[in-house]
């Protein structure tokens, strides 16, 4: 994520310098590269937000419950995220296959379009794996009845005792 952010800022800066001072032809790809970096950054940031609980969420239902009922609802919520992201990950694999077979390239940089589309497959695959690991940890804590351990609340990122 840091690499995509630094690349995006550098290419936007170079584009502004070129447009206002140098006006050198042939640098129309700056904007396209910055856009693709921004796409990767947002999609990878989505996984980070889900992992640490900073993603926007509605907790009205979860907050009505306490104890085991609350943890069950959190696990069901996590399972829904896993299924959704897993379906999207597999769907984007088909999209990548179509892009590979079509040979379509981007307009300015002339790179294969499967590279920008790979951001979807990468991010939803990572979301599926990380959220599955988190669900496994939640299930393990739930089954073991770990009263002294801490489990991250899936809804709001707080640690429950």
PDB file of C-alpha atoms in Angstrom:
ATOM      1  CA  UNK A   1       0.000   0.000   0.000  1.00  0.00           C
ATOM      2  CA  UNK A   2       2.874   2.357   0.774  1.00  0.00           C
ATOM      3  CA  UNK A   3       4.460   1.657  -2.624  1.00  0.00           C
ATOM      4  CA  UNK A   4       1.229   2.443  -4.474  1.00  0.00           C
ATOM      5  CA  UNK A   5       0.724   5.627  -2.446  1.00  0.00           C
ATOM      6  CA  UNK A   6       4.261   6.904  -3.051  1.00  0.00           C
ATOM      7  CA  UNK A   7       4.028   6.043  -6.760  1.00  0.00           C
ATOM      8  CA  UNK A   8       0.660   7.772  -7.058  1.00  0.00           C
ATOM      9  CA  UNK A   9       1.871  10.959  -5.356  1.00  0.00           C
ATOM     10  CA  UNK A  10       5.106  11.029  -7.376  1.00  0.00           C
ATOM     11  CA  UNK A  11       3.304  10.592 -10.699  1.00  0.00           C
ATOM     12  CA  UNK A  12       0.703  13.243  -9.849  1.00  0.00           C
ATOM     13  CA  UNK A  13       3.523  15.594  -8.859  1.00  0.00           C
ATOM     14  CA  UNK A  14       5.460  14.851 -12.053  1.00  0.00           C
ATOM     15  CA  UNK A  15       2.316  15.393 -14.102  1.00  0.00           C
ATOM     16  CA  UNK A  16       1.721  18.805 -12.507  1.00  0.00           C
ATOM     17  CA  UNK A  17       5.350  19.807 -13.043  1.00  0.00           C
ATOM     18  CA  UNK A  18       5.224  18.694 -16.659  1.00  0.00           C
ATOM     19  CA  UNK A  19       1.923  20.433 -17.362  1.00  0.00           C
ATOM     20  CA  UNK A  20       2.913  23.763 -15.733  1.00  0.00           C
ATOM     21  CA  UNK A  21       6.636  24.036 -16.417  1.00  0.00           C
ATOM     22  CA  UNK A  22       8.122  21.575 -18.895  1.00  0.00           C
ATOM     23  CA  UNK A  23       5.205  20.755 -21.210  1.00  0.00           C
ATOM     24  CA  UNK A  24       7.145  17.809 -22.582  1.00  0.00           C
ATOM     25  CA  UNK A  25       5.103  15.594 -24.894  1.00  0.00           C
ATOM     26  CA  UNK A  26       4.700  11.881 -24.299  1.00  0.00           C
ATOM     27  CA  UNK A  27       3.913  11.881 -20.591  1.00  0.00           C
ATOM     28  CA  UNK A  28       0.183  11.238 -20.822  1.00  0.00           C
ATOM     29  CA  UNK A  29       0.717   7.951 -19.002  1.00  0.00           C
ATOM     30  CA  UNK A  30       1.334   9.719 -15.666  1.00  0.00           C
ATOM     31  CA  UNK A  31      -2.374  10.084 -14.988  1.00  0.00           C
ATOM     32  CA  UNK A  32      -3.108   6.486 -15.960  1.00  0.00           C
ATOM     33  CA  UNK A  33      -0.377   5.116 -13.674  1.00  0.00           C
ATOM     34  CA  UNK A  34      -1.611   7.266 -10.780  1.00  0.00           C
ATOM     35  CA  UNK A  35      -5.177   6.038 -11.336  1.00  0.00           C
ATOM     36  CA  UNK A  36      -4.114   2.378 -11.320  1.00  0.00           C
ATOM     37  CA  UNK A  37      -2.052   2.956  -8.160  1.00  0.00           C
ATOM     38  CA  UNK A  38      -5.067   4.575  -6.543  1.00  0.00           C
ATOM     39  CA  UNK A  39      -7.232   1.554  -7.425  1.00  0.00           C
ATOM     40  CA  UNK A  40      -4.721  -0.856  -5.884  1.00  0.00           C
ATOM     41  CA  UNK A  41      -4.372   1.369  -2.817  1.00  0.00           C
ATOM     42  CA  UNK A  42      -8.129   1.570  -2.180  1.00  0.00           C
ATOM     43  CA  UNK A  43      -8.690  -2.160  -2.609  1.00  0.00           C
ATOM     44  CA  UNK A  44      -5.756  -3.155  -0.410  1.00  0.00           C
ATOM     45  CA  UNK A  45      -6.846  -0.520   2.108  1.00  0.00           C
ATOM     46  CA  UNK A  46     -10.250  -2.188   2.225  1.00  0.00           C
ATOM     47  CA  UNK A  47      -8.637  -5.362   3.551  1.00  0.00           C
ATOM     48  CA  UNK A  48      -6.621  -3.414   6.104  1.00  0.00           C
ATOM     49  CA  UNK A  49      -9.778  -1.645   7.292  1.00  0.00           C
ATOM     50  CA  UNK A  50     -11.621  -4.938   7.650  1.00  0.00           C
ATOM     51  CA  UNK A  51      -8.703  -6.504   9.515  1.00  0.00           C
ATOM     52  CA  UNK A  52      -8.284  -3.768  12.117  1.00  0.00           C
ATOM     53  CA  UNK A  53     -11.978  -2.864  12.427  1.00  0.00           C
ATOM     54  CA  UNK A  54     -11.726   0.685  11.051  1.00  0.00           C
ATOM     55  CA  UNK A  55     -14.028  -0.076   8.127  1.00  0.00           C
ATOM     56  CA  UNK A  56     -17.351   1.754   8.306  1.00  0.00           C
ATOM     57  CA  UNK A  57     -20.007  -0.536   9.751  1.00  0.00           C
ATOM     58  CA  UNK A  58     -23.483  -0.440  11.203  1.00  0.00           C
ATOM     59  CA  UNK A  59     -23.451  -1.973  14.673  1.00  0.00           C
ATOM     60  CA  UNK A  60     -27.098  -1.461  15.642  1.00  0.00           C
ATOM     61  CA  UNK A  61     -27.881  -5.187  15.638  1.00  0.00           C
ATOM     62  CA  UNK A  62     -24.614  -6.336  17.217  1.00  0.00           C
ATOM     63  CA  UNK A  63     -24.774  -3.735  20.000  1.00  0.00           C
ATOM     64  CA  UNK A  64     -28.157  -5.052  21.169  1.00  0.00           C
ATOM     65  CA  UNK A  65     -26.575  -8.313  22.320  1.00  0.00           C
ATOM     66  CA  UNK A  66     -24.014  -9.294  24.930  1.00  0.00           C
ATOM     67  CA  UNK A  67     -21.818 -12.304  25.599  1.00  0.00           C
ATOM     68  CA  UNK A  68     -22.150 -15.434  23.478  1.00  0.00           C
ATOM     69  CA  UNK A  69     -25.046 -14.121  21.377  1.00  0.00           C
ATOM     70  CA  UNK A  70     -22.988 -11.091  20.376  1.00  0.00           C
ATOM     71  CA  UNK A  71     -20.009 -13.267  19.444  1.00  0.00           C
ATOM     72  CA  UNK A  72     -22.229 -15.563  17.347  1.00  0.00           C
ATOM     73  CA  UNK A  73     -23.619 -12.579  15.437  1.00  0.00           C
ATOM     74  CA  UNK A  74     -20.071 -11.287  14.884  1.00  0.00           C
ATOM     75  CA  UNK A  75     -19.014 -14.690  13.535  1.00  0.00           C
ATOM     76  CA  UNK A  76     -22.028 -14.831  11.193  1.00  0.00           C
ATOM     77  CA  UNK A  77     -21.152 -11.328   9.993  1.00  0.00           C
ATOM     78  CA  UNK A  78     -17.558 -12.396   9.364  1.00  0.00           C
ATOM     79  CA  UNK A  79     -18.794 -15.492   7.491  1.00  0.00           C
ATOM     80  CA  UNK A  80     -20.933 -13.291   5.216  1.00  0.00           C
ATOM     81  CA  UNK A  81     -17.864 -11.162   4.416  1.00  0.00           C
ATOM     82  CA  UNK A  82     -15.846 -14.312   3.664  1.00  0.00           C
ATOM     83  CA  UNK A  83     -18.490 -15.741   1.325  1.00  0.00           C
ATOM     84  CA  UNK A  84     -18.980 -12.401  -0.442  1.00  0.00           C
ATOM     85  CA  UNK A  85     -15.265 -11.771  -0.939  1.00  0.00           C
ATOM     86  CA  UNK A  86     -14.657 -15.403  -1.958  1.00  0.00           C
ATOM     87  CA  UNK A  87     -17.342 -15.230  -4.639  1.00  0.00           C
ATOM     88  CA  UNK A  88     -15.877 -11.967  -5.922  1.00  0.00           C
ATOM     89  CA  UNK A  89     -12.341 -13.383  -5.910  1.00  0.00           C
ATOM     90  CA  UNK A  90     -13.419 -16.342  -8.050  1.00  0.00           C
ATOM     91  CA  UNK A  91     -15.485 -14.108 -10.342  1.00  0.00           C
ATOM     92  CA  UNK A  92     -12.539 -11.804 -10.929  1.00  0.00           C
ATOM     93  CA  UNK A  93     -10.363 -14.778 -11.857  1.00  0.00           C
ATOM     94  CA  UNK A  94     -12.701 -15.348 -14.815  1.00  0.00           C
ATOM     95  CA  UNK A  95     -12.441 -11.635 -15.624  1.00  0.00           C
ATOM     96  CA  UNK A  96      -8.646 -11.916 -15.623  1.00  0.00           C
ATOM     97  CA  UNK A  97      -8.836 -14.900 -17.958  1.00  0.00           C
ATOM     98  CA  UNK A  98     -10.965 -12.887 -20.410  1.00  0.00           C
ATOM     99  CA  UNK A  99      -8.488 -10.005 -20.249  1.00  0.00           C
ATOM    100  CA  UNK A 100      -5.561 -12.331 -20.893  1.00  0.00           C
ATOM    101  CA  UNK A 101      -7.280 -13.908 -23.897  1.00  0.00           C
ATOM    102  CA  UNK A 102      -8.447 -10.603 -25.383  1.00  0.00           C
ATOM    103  CA  UNK A 103      -5.001  -8.996 -25.301  1.00  0.00           C
ATOM    104  CA  UNK A 104      -6.537  -5.621 -24.435  1.00  0.00           C
ATOM    105  CA  UNK A 105      -4.030  -2.958 -23.382  1.00  0.00           C
ATOM    106  CA  UNK A 106      -4.387   0.336 -21.554  1.00  0.00           C
ATOM    107  CA  UNK A 107      -4.647   3.461 -23.653  1.00  0.00           C
ATOM    108  CA  UNK A 108      -1.653   5.469 -22.409  1.00  0.00           C
ATOM    109  CA  UNK A 109       0.807   2.985 -20.902  1.00  0.00           C
ATOM    110  CA  UNK A 110      -0.016   0.099 -23.276  1.00  0.00           C
ATOM    111  CA  UNK A 111       0.199  -2.454 -20.477  1.00  0.00           C
ATOM    112  CA  UNK A 112      -2.024  -5.543 -20.518  1.00  0.00           C
ATOM    113  CA  UNK A 113      -5.347  -4.735 -18.845  1.00  0.00           C
ATOM    114  CA  UNK A 114      -5.142  -7.821 -16.672  1.00  0.00           C
ATOM    115  CA  UNK A 115      -2.622  -5.886 -14.533  1.00  0.00           C
ATOM    116  CA  UNK A 116      -5.143  -3.238 -13.390  1.00  0.00           C
ATOM    117  CA  UNK A 117      -7.898  -5.868 -13.100  1.00  0.00           C
ATOM    118  CA  UNK A 118      -5.610  -8.034 -10.954  1.00  0.00           C
ATOM    119  CA  UNK A 119      -6.176  -5.524  -8.130  1.00  0.00           C
ATOM    120  CA  UNK A 120      -9.660  -6.997  -7.681  1.00  0.00           C
ATOM    121  CA  UNK A 121      -8.467 -10.592  -7.569  1.00  0.00           C
ATOM    122  CA  UNK A 122      -5.600  -9.754  -5.227  1.00  0.00           C
ATOM    123  CA  UNK A 123      -7.635  -7.733  -2.755  1.00  0.00           C
ATOM    124  CA  UNK A 124     -10.654 -10.052  -2.571  1.00  0.00           C
ATOM    125  CA  UNK A 125      -8.381 -13.091  -2.234  1.00  0.00           C
ATOM    126  CA  UNK A 126      -6.479 -11.455   0.622  1.00  0.00           C
ATOM    127  CA  UNK A 127      -9.755 -10.415   2.264  1.00  0.00           C
ATOM    128  CA  UNK A 128     -11.035 -13.993   2.012  1.00  0.00           C
ATOM    129  CA  UNK A 129      -7.865 -15.483   3.520  1.00  0.00           C
ATOM    130  CA  UNK A 130      -7.401 -12.967   6.327  1.00  0.00           C
ATOM    131  CA  UNK A 131     -11.069 -12.916   7.303  1.00  0.00           C
ATOM    132  CA  UNK A 132     -11.120 -16.742   7.279  1.00  0.00           C
ATOM    133  CA  UNK A 133      -8.162 -16.781   9.659  1.00  0.00           C
ATOM    134  CA  UNK A 134      -9.898 -14.251  11.883  1.00  0.00           C
ATOM    135  CA  UNK A 135     -13.102 -16.327  11.871  1.00  0.00           C
ATOM    136  CA  UNK A 136     -11.089 -19.421  12.769  1.00  0.00           C
ATOM    137  CA  UNK A 137      -9.558 -17.549  15.717  1.00  0.00           C
ATOM    138  CA  UNK A 138     -12.993 -16.328  16.798  1.00  0.00           C
ATOM    139  CA  UNK A 139     -14.386 -19.875  16.603  1.00  0.00           C
ATOM    140  CA  UNK A 140     -11.429 -21.241  18.554  1.00  0.00           C
ATOM    141  CA  UNK A 141     -11.935 -18.656  21.303  1.00  0.00           C
ATOM    142  CA  UNK A 142     -15.673 -19.262  21.329  1.00  0.00           C
ATOM    143  CA  UNK A 143     -15.383 -23.053  21.554  1.00  0.00           C
ATOM    144  CA  UNK A 144     -12.645 -22.956  24.180  1.00  0.00           C
ATOM    145  CA  UNK A 145     -14.681 -20.503  26.252  1.00  0.00           C
ATOM    146  CA  UNK A 146     -11.600 -18.355  26.675  1.00  0.00           C
ATOM    147  CA  UNK A 147     -12.865 -16.035  29.380  1.00  0.00           C
ATOM    148  CA  UNK A 148      -9.496 -14.423  30.067  1.00  0.00           C
ATOM    149  CA  UNK A 149      -8.398 -14.099  26.445  1.00  0.00           C
ATOM    150  CA  UNK A 150      -9.077 -11.168  24.189  1.00  0.00           C
ATOM    151  CA  UNK A 151     -10.984 -11.458  20.948  1.00  0.00           C
ATOM    152  CA  UNK A 152     -11.186  -8.635  18.454  1.00  0.00           C
ATOM    153  CA  UNK A 153     -14.727  -7.479  17.888  1.00  0.00           C
ATOM    154  CA  UNK A 154     -15.470  -7.847  14.178  1.00  0.00           C
ATOM    155  CA  UNK A 155     -18.028  -5.064  14.196  1.00  0.00           C
ATOM    156  CA  UNK A 156     -16.103  -2.228  15.759  1.00  0.00           C
ATOM    157  CA  UNK A 157     -12.462  -3.298  16.137  1.00  0.00           C
ATOM    158  CA  UNK A 158     -12.536  -3.173  19.932  1.00  0.00           C
ATOM    159  CA  UNK A 159     -11.149  -6.010  21.990  1.00  0.00           C
ATOM    160  CA  UNK A 160     -13.689  -7.901  24.072  1.00  0.00           C
ATOM    161  CA  UNK A 161     -12.607  -9.500  27.330  1.00  0.00           C
TER     162      UNK A 161
END
